[in-house]
Every structure is written in C-alpha cells, then in structure tokens.
mmCIF file of C-alpha atoms in Angstrom:
data_model
loop_
_atom_site.group_PDB
_atom_site.id
_atom_site.type_symbol
_atom_site.label_atom_id
_atom_site.label_comp_id
_atom_site.label_asym_id
_atom_site.label_seq_id
_atom_site.Cartn_x
_atom_site.Cartn_y
_atom_site.Cartn_z
ATOM 1 C CA MET A 50 126.174 78.861 101.383
ATOM 2 C CA LYS A 51 122.684 80.239 100.886
ATOM 3 C CA ILE A 52 120.616 78.399 98.342
ATOM 4 C CA SER A 53 119.460 80.381 95.315
ATOM 5 C CA GLY A 54 115.890 81.011 94.363
ATOM 6 C CA ARG A 55 114.685 82.791 97.499
ATOM 7 C CA TYR A 56 111.628 84.807 96.593
ATOM 8 C CA LYS A 57 110.004 88.019 97.774
ATOM 9 C CA ARG A 58 107.021 88.819 98.685
ATOM 10 C CA THR A 59 103.549 90.155 99.209
ATOM 11 C CA MET A 60 102.242 93.304 100.866
ATOM 12 C CA ALA A 61 101.789 93.314 104.634
ATOM 13 C CA VAL A 62 100.180 95.889 106.993
ATOM 14 C CA LEU A 63 100.802 98.081 110.075
ATOM 15 C CA THR A 64 99.912 101.454 111.667
ATOM 16 C CA VAL A 65 101.066 105.103 111.946
ATOM 17 C CA VAL A 66 101.655 107.586 114.772
ATOM 18 C CA CYS A 67 102.625 111.229 115.412
ATOM 19 C CA TYR A 68 100.600 114.207 114.196
ATOM 20 C CA MET A 69 100.610 117.942 114.650
ATOM 21 C CA ALA A 70 97.282 119.184 115.952
ATOM 22 C CA LEU A 71 97.696 122.068 118.381
ATOM 23 C CA GLY A 72 94.564 123.720 119.713
ATOM 24 C CA LEU A 73 92.557 126.552 118.192
ATOM 25 C CA THR A 74 91.336 129.284 120.521
ATOM 26 C CA GLY A 75 87.540 129.524 120.335
ATOM 27 C CA CYS A 76 86.677 132.328 117.951
ATOM 28 C CA GLY A 77 83.091 131.928 116.829
ATOM 29 C CA SER A 78 80.121 132.886 118.968
ATOM 30 C CA GLY A 79 77.409 133.089 116.345
ATOM 31 C CA GLU A 80 73.959 131.763 117.159
ATOM 32 C CA LYS A 81 73.352 129.868 113.928
ATOM 33 C CA GLY A 82 74.713 126.466 112.991
ATOM 34 C CA ASN A 83 76.726 127.650 109.984
ATOM 35 C CA SER A 84 77.725 131.199 110.894
ATOM 36 C CA GLY A 85 79.593 133.280 113.412
ATOM 37 C CA GLY A 86 83.236 132.768 112.508
ATOM 38 C CA THR A 87 82.964 129.083 111.681
ATOM 39 C CA GLU A 88 85.302 129.507 108.712
ATOM 40 C CA ALA A 89 88.178 129.607 111.180
ATOM 41 C CA TYR A 90 87.417 126.037 112.200
ATOM 42 C CA GLN A 91 87.570 124.893 108.582
ATOM 43 C CA GLU A 92 90.868 126.719 108.171
ATOM 44 C CA TYR A 93 92.165 125.103 111.346
ATOM 45 C CA VAL A 94 91.434 121.579 110.101
ATOM 46 C CA ILE A 95 92.806 122.272 106.621
ATOM 47 C CA GLY A 96 95.862 123.958 108.156
ATOM 48 C CA ILE A 97 96.570 120.805 110.144
ATOM 49 C CA MET A 98 96.091 118.612 107.074
ATOM 50 C CA ASP A 99 98.381 120.813 104.964
ATOM 51 C CA ALA A 100 101.067 120.755 107.653
ATOM 52 C CA ASN A 101 100.934 117.012 108.186
ATOM 53 C CA TYR A 102 100.745 115.873 104.566
ATOM 54 C CA LEU A 103 102.080 118.666 102.365
ATOM 55 C CA GLY A 104 104.697 120.199 104.635
ATOM 56 C CA GLN A 105 102.943 123.558 104.247
ATOM 57 C CA TYR A 106 102.945 125.207 107.660
ATOM 58 C CA GLU A 107 101.895 128.837 107.111
ATOM 59 C CA LYS A 108 98.210 128.484 107.962
ATOM 60 C CA TYR A 109 98.890 126.062 110.796
ATOM 61 C CA MET A 110 101.409 128.425 112.405
ATOM 62 C CA GLU A 111 99.150 131.436 111.924
ATOM 63 C CA ILE A 112 96.175 129.759 113.569
ATOM 64 C CA THR A 113 97.941 127.898 116.372
ATOM 65 C CA GLY A 114 100.922 130.155 117.027
ATOM 66 C CA SER A 115 103.313 127.232 116.721
ATOM 67 C CA ALA A 116 106.930 127.578 115.612
ATOM 68 C CA GLN A 117 108.018 126.473 112.142
ATOM 69 C CA ALA A 118 110.885 124.384 113.497
ATOM 70 C CA GLU A 119 108.481 122.289 115.548
ATOM 71 C CA ALA A 120 106.064 121.913 112.635
ATOM 72 C CA GLU A 121 108.911 120.816 110.366
ATOM 73 C CA ARG A 122 110.122 118.314 112.961
ATOM 74 C CA ILE A 123 106.697 116.695 113.221
ATOM 75 C CA TYR A 124 106.240 116.627 109.442
ATOM 76 C CA GLU A 125 109.574 114.841 109.042
ATOM 77 C CA ALA A 126 108.549 112.376 111.756
ATOM 78 C CA ASN A 127 105.313 111.718 109.856
ATOM 79 C CA ILE A 128 107.262 111.141 106.643
ATOM 80 C CA GLN A 129 109.552 108.692 108.396
ATOM 81 C CA ASN A 130 106.615 106.872 109.971
ATOM 82 C CA PHE A 131 104.932 106.518 106.593
ATOM 83 C CA ALA A 132 108.207 105.309 105.074
ATOM 84 C CA LEU A 133 108.433 102.610 107.742
ATOM 85 C CA GLU A 134 104.805 101.701 107.069
ATOM 86 C CA MET A 135 105.595 101.241 103.411
ATOM 87 C CA GLU A 136 108.647 99.143 104.186
ATOM 88 C CA GLU A 137 106.666 96.725 106.315
ATOM 89 C CA ALA A 138 103.733 96.696 103.904
ATOM 90 C CA LEU A 139 106.099 95.676 101.130
ATOM 91 C CA SER A 140 107.894 93.071 103.267
ATOM 92 C CA VAL A 141 111.051 95.113 103.704
ATOM 93 C CA LYS A 142 112.521 94.343 107.121
ATOM 94 C CA THR A 143 112.726 97.730 108.807
ATOM 95 C CA ASP A 144 114.968 96.472 111.598
ATOM 96 C CA VAL A 145 117.535 95.106 109.135
ATOM 97 C CA VAL A 146 117.812 97.485 106.181
ATOM 98 C CA SER A 147 120.121 100.489 106.232
ATOM 99 C CA LYS A 148 119.265 104.130 106.805
ATOM 100 C CA ASN A 149 119.832 104.722 103.107
ATOM 101 C CA VAL A 150 116.951 102.406 102.200
ATOM 102 C CA THR A 151 114.617 104.153 104.639
ATOM 103 C CA GLU A 152 115.662 107.548 103.249
ATOM 104 C CA GLN A 153 114.649 106.360 99.790
ATOM 105 C CA PHE A 154 111.284 105.296 101.145
ATOM 106 C CA MET A 155 110.980 108.725 102.754
ATOM 107 C CA GLU A 156 111.432 110.249 99.293
ATOM 108 C CA VAL A 157 108.548 108.085 98.079
ATOM 109 C CA ALA A 158 106.494 109.094 101.125
ATOM 110 C CA ARG A 159 106.901 112.780 100.252
ATOM 111 C CA LYS A 160 105.806 112.109 96.668
ATOM 112 C CA ILE A 161 102.673 110.273 97.788
ATOM 113 C CA TYR A 162 101.764 112.685 100.581
ATOM 114 C CA GLY A 163 102.237 115.554 98.141
ATOM 115 C CA GLN A 164 99.357 114.192 96.045
ATOM 116 C CA VAL A 165 96.693 113.947 98.771
ATOM 117 C CA LYS A 166 93.297 115.452 97.918
ATOM 118 C CA TYR A 167 90.927 116.949 100.474
ATOM 119 C CA GLN A 168 88.819 120.039 101.015
ATOM 120 C CA ALA A 169 86.541 121.387 103.716
ATOM 121 C CA VAL A 170 82.967 121.464 102.469
ATOM 122 C CA ASP A 171 80.954 122.371 105.565
ATOM 123 C CA VAL A 172 81.164 123.290 109.228
ATOM 124 C CA VAL A 173 78.307 122.998 111.681
ATOM 125 C CA ARG A 174 78.072 124.380 115.191
ATOM 126 C CA ASN A 175 75.944 122.688 117.828
ATOM 127 C CA GLY A 176 76.408 124.473 121.129
ATOM 128 C CA ASP A 177 80.107 124.265 121.967
ATOM 129 C CA THR A 178 80.695 121.542 119.380
ATOM 130 C CA TYR A 179 82.021 122.249 115.908
ATOM 131 C CA THR A 180 81.987 119.590 113.202
ATOM 132 C CA VAL A 181 84.018 120.167 110.052
ATOM 133 C CA SER A 182 83.091 118.038 107.040
ATOM 134 C CA LEU A 183 85.928 117.093 104.720
ATOM 135 C CA GLU A 184 85.600 115.737 101.213
ATOM 136 C CA ILE A 185 88.494 113.326 100.680
ATOM 137 C CA GLU A 186 89.641 111.478 97.598
ATOM 138 C CA PRO A 187 91.557 108.597 99.220
ATOM 139 C CA ILE A 188 94.865 107.505 97.759
ATOM 140 C CA ASP A 189 94.814 103.807 96.900
ATOM 141 C CA PHE A 190 98.344 102.969 98.017
ATOM 142 C CA ARG A 191 98.342 99.359 96.906
ATOM 143 C CA GLU A 192 97.124 100.165 93.422
ATOM 144 C CA THR A 193 99.497 103.137 93.166
ATOM 145 C CA VAL A 194 102.601 101.047 93.862
ATOM 146 C CA ARG A 195 101.417 97.753 92.406
ATOM 147 C CA GLU A 196 103.176 98.068 89.035
ATOM 148 C CA PRO A 197 106.614 99.327 90.196
ATOM 149 C CA PHE A 198 106.566 97.006 93.201
ATOM 150 C CA GLN A 199 105.811 93.946 91.087
ATOM 151 C CA LYS A 200 108.477 94.853 88.560
ATOM 152 C CA ALA A 201 111.046 95.294 91.313
ATOM 153 C CA VAL A 202 110.103 91.986 92.931
ATOM 154 C CA ASP A 203 110.133 90.123 89.594
ATOM 155 C CA THR A 204 113.597 91.453 88.790
ATOM 156 C CA PHE A 205 114.846 90.633 92.269
ATOM 157 C CA ASN A 206 113.438 87.116 92.092
ATOM 158 C CA GLU A 207 115.101 86.532 88.729
ATOM 159 C CA GLN A 208 118.396 87.584 90.260
ATOM 160 C CA ALA A 209 117.819 85.251 93.192
ATOM 161 C CA LYS A 210 116.919 82.400 90.853
ATOM 162 C CA SER A 211 120.147 82.918 88.922
ATOM 163 C CA GLY A 212 122.138 82.684 92.155
ATOM 164 C CA ALA A 213 123.017 86.356 92.545
ATOM 165 C CA PHE A 214 122.549 86.139 96.300
ATOM 166 C CA ASP A 215 124.227 82.819 96.925
ATOM 167 C CA GLY A 216 126.693 83.190 99.769
ATOM 168 C CA LYS A 217 125.021 86.347 101.046
ATOM 169 C CA THR A 218 124.042 86.677 104.686
ATOM 170 C CA ASP A 219 120.389 87.120 105.576
ATOM 171 C CA GLU A 220 121.099 90.769 106.366
ATOM 172 C CA GLU A 221 122.762 91.339 102.986
ATOM 173 C CA TYR A 222 119.876 89.611 101.254
ATOM 174 C CA GLU A 223 117.297 91.782 103.032
ATOM 175 C CA GLU A 224 119.306 94.917 102.263
ATOM 176 C CA ALA A 225 119.432 94.003 98.571
ATOM 177 C CA TYR A 226 115.685 93.429 98.518
ATOM 178 C CA GLY A 227 114.992 96.715 100.299
ATOM 179 C CA LYS A 228 117.214 98.619 97.864
ATOM 180 C CA ALA A 229 115.531 96.984 94.880
ATOM 181 C CA VAL A 230 112.011 97.873 96.022
ATOM 182 C CA ALA A 231 112.950 101.391 97.125
ATOM 183 C CA ALA A 232 114.708 102.106 93.833
ATOM 184 C CA GLY A 233 111.723 100.849 91.879
ATOM 185 C CA LEU A 234 109.350 103.143 93.741
ATOM 186 C CA VAL A 235 111.638 106.179 93.626
ATOM 187 C CA LEU A 236 112.026 105.925 89.865
ATOM 188 C CA TYR A 237 108.327 105.340 89.231
ATOM 189 C CA ASP A 238 106.623 108.449 87.892
ATOM 190 C CA GLY A 239 103.201 107.009 87.124
ATOM 191 C CA GLU A 240 99.904 108.420 88.276
ATOM 192 C CA ILE A 241 98.548 108.185 91.795
ATOM 193 C CA SER A 242 95.503 105.937 92.076
ATOM 194 C CA TYR A 243 92.533 107.270 94.022
ATOM 195 C CA GLY A 244 89.439 105.663 95.454
ATOM 196 C CA ASN A 245 85.933 107.098 95.394
ATOM 197 C CA LYS A 246 85.393 110.410 97.145
ATOM 198 C CA ILE A 247 84.194 110.188 100.718
ATOM 199 C CA THR A 248 82.918 112.717 103.240
ATOM 200 C CA VAL A 249 84.426 112.582 106.721
ATOM 201 C CA ASP A 250 83.153 114.541 109.713
ATOM 202 C CA VAL A 251 85.817 115.859 112.085
ATOM 203 C CA VAL A 252 84.427 116.760 115.489
ATOM 204 C CA LEU A 253 86.631 119.271 117.296
ATOM 205 C CA ASP A 254 87.099 118.484 120.976
ATOM 206 C CA TYR A 255 86.660 121.421 123.346
ATOM 207 C CA ASP A 256 88.780 122.264 126.361
ATOM 208 C CA LYS A 257 86.393 124.461 128.370
ATOM 209 C CA GLU A 258 89.012 125.470 130.909
ATOM 210 C CA ASN A 259 91.300 126.996 128.289
ATOM 211 C CA TYR A 260 88.639 127.725 125.673
ATOM 212 C CA VAL A 261 90.535 125.767 123.051
ATOM 213 C CA TYR A 262 89.347 123.455 120.291
ATOM 214 C CA PHE A 263 91.548 120.629 119.059
ATOM 215 C CA ILE A 264 91.588 117.428 117.027
ATOM 216 C CA SER A 265 92.193 114.310 119.099
ATOM 217 C CA ASP A 266 94.918 111.804 118.239
ATOM 218 C CA GLU A 267 92.208 109.226 117.582
ATOM 219 C CA GLN A 268 90.562 111.442 114.972
ATOM 220 C CA MET A 269 93.901 112.181 113.340
ATOM 221 C CA GLU A 270 94.597 108.447 113.077
ATOM 222 C CA ALA A 271 91.182 107.919 111.498
ATOM 223 C CA LEU A 272 91.799 110.793 109.069
ATOM 224 C CA ASP A 273 95.165 109.360 108.122
ATOM 225 C CA ASP A 274 93.534 106.072 107.220
ATOM 226 C CA ASP A 275 91.017 107.924 105.062
ATOM 227 C CA VAL A 276 93.504 110.150 103.249
ATOM 228 C CA VAL A 277 96.084 107.510 102.350
ATOM 229 C CA SER A 278 95.917 104.045 103.788
ATOM 230 C CA ILE A 279 98.093 101.055 103.121
ATOM 231 C CA THR A 280 96.165 98.683 105.361
ATOM 232 C CA HIS A 281 93.493 97.740 102.847
#
C-alpha cells in the first residue's frame, strides 16, 4: 500500500521546437534603409507570429504561398509542444499521464498563446540584409499560472494527506495529479501577467540562390522565449 501524504511540487523547465517560417521572396529594392517595399518584411514576420501563436494563417499563406492545412498542422504541433512544456514545468509526468490530460493542457496553451502581444515597429535594410524590430510584451507564465497552480497543488496535497491516494499505483497517482493541475488551469479565467516591454531585432536570413528571405529556427526559438517563456 502506498503511504499517504505524498506531496506535489514545484515548477521545472524545458524547451520548445517546431515553427512555421517559410521564405519570403525578395520584394524590396529601394536604396534607402527604411523604404522600397520594406513593409512586406514586417508583414512577413508578423504573419509568421500570427500563424504560430494565434492560429491566424491568412497573412502567412498570402505572403509565403503555403497551404492552410500545413499551417494548421504546424500550429497544432506548436500547441502540443507548449502543452508538454507546461506539463514538465509544473511537474506533471508527460510520459505517464493520459492523452486527456495533455489535451486539457493544450486548451490552456491556446488560451495563453491567444493573449500574446507584439507589433512590428521598424524595419531597416542594409544591403541584402533586412532587420525587423518587434516590440514585445512578454507573457510571464509563472506569474500567470501561480495562483491556480498553487490552489490545485494545495487541494491535491490535502487529498494525499487524508489518504485519498493510498493503494494507488504510481501511474494512477501521477494521472490524478496531472488531472488536478490541468483542471485548475482550464477553469482559471484570471488575467494574463506580462513583463516589461522589450524590443527584439529579427534579422532575416537571405538565400541568394533562390532570392528568398527567411527566419532561421534559431531566431524563432529566441522569439518564442521572448514572447512567452516558462523557463524563467
């Protein structure tokens, strides 16, 4: 028999993968740093951000010529990745809990991603290089979920202390914890917490052979950490 009084937990950390960032055909040939079709490069970056975080694909598809089905597939993959991030950050064992728990975390992921704040504020051309400046108001994930997470953990720990999980297997115990945390976050309708505004420069890489500009995976990872990070 399992002893009662097992307690959960603190927030952990991990990383994220998978972004949509198809190339943009070069379209500006102006001679000045802030002219000559540079708006298209702002729209390209914002289109990628909207597709990845908001599930809004129109601008992304228009600029890149991508299909909606593919954009939707990548968005859903991003949502699932973020859900798994949240699980591990909140000490939910992703390799143990059921698909239902992860689907609840995906619902939370959509709610959080739907509240991201960013805008393009400048674009500068230097030769073949375009740099798009974004103003971002980062989501403070830990502060956003602190209250519902703590309430869920406190309730779960009280149940454990009273012996509610005595006789349960480790897998059943982890599933119960995952359900408790997920339910607490799904039901929470409080405000999103944001950090101070920051300005981030996105340098578009250039494929000279195909005359295409694109955002590298490394830059997308860095952007993701700026927009909504759970690692700090």
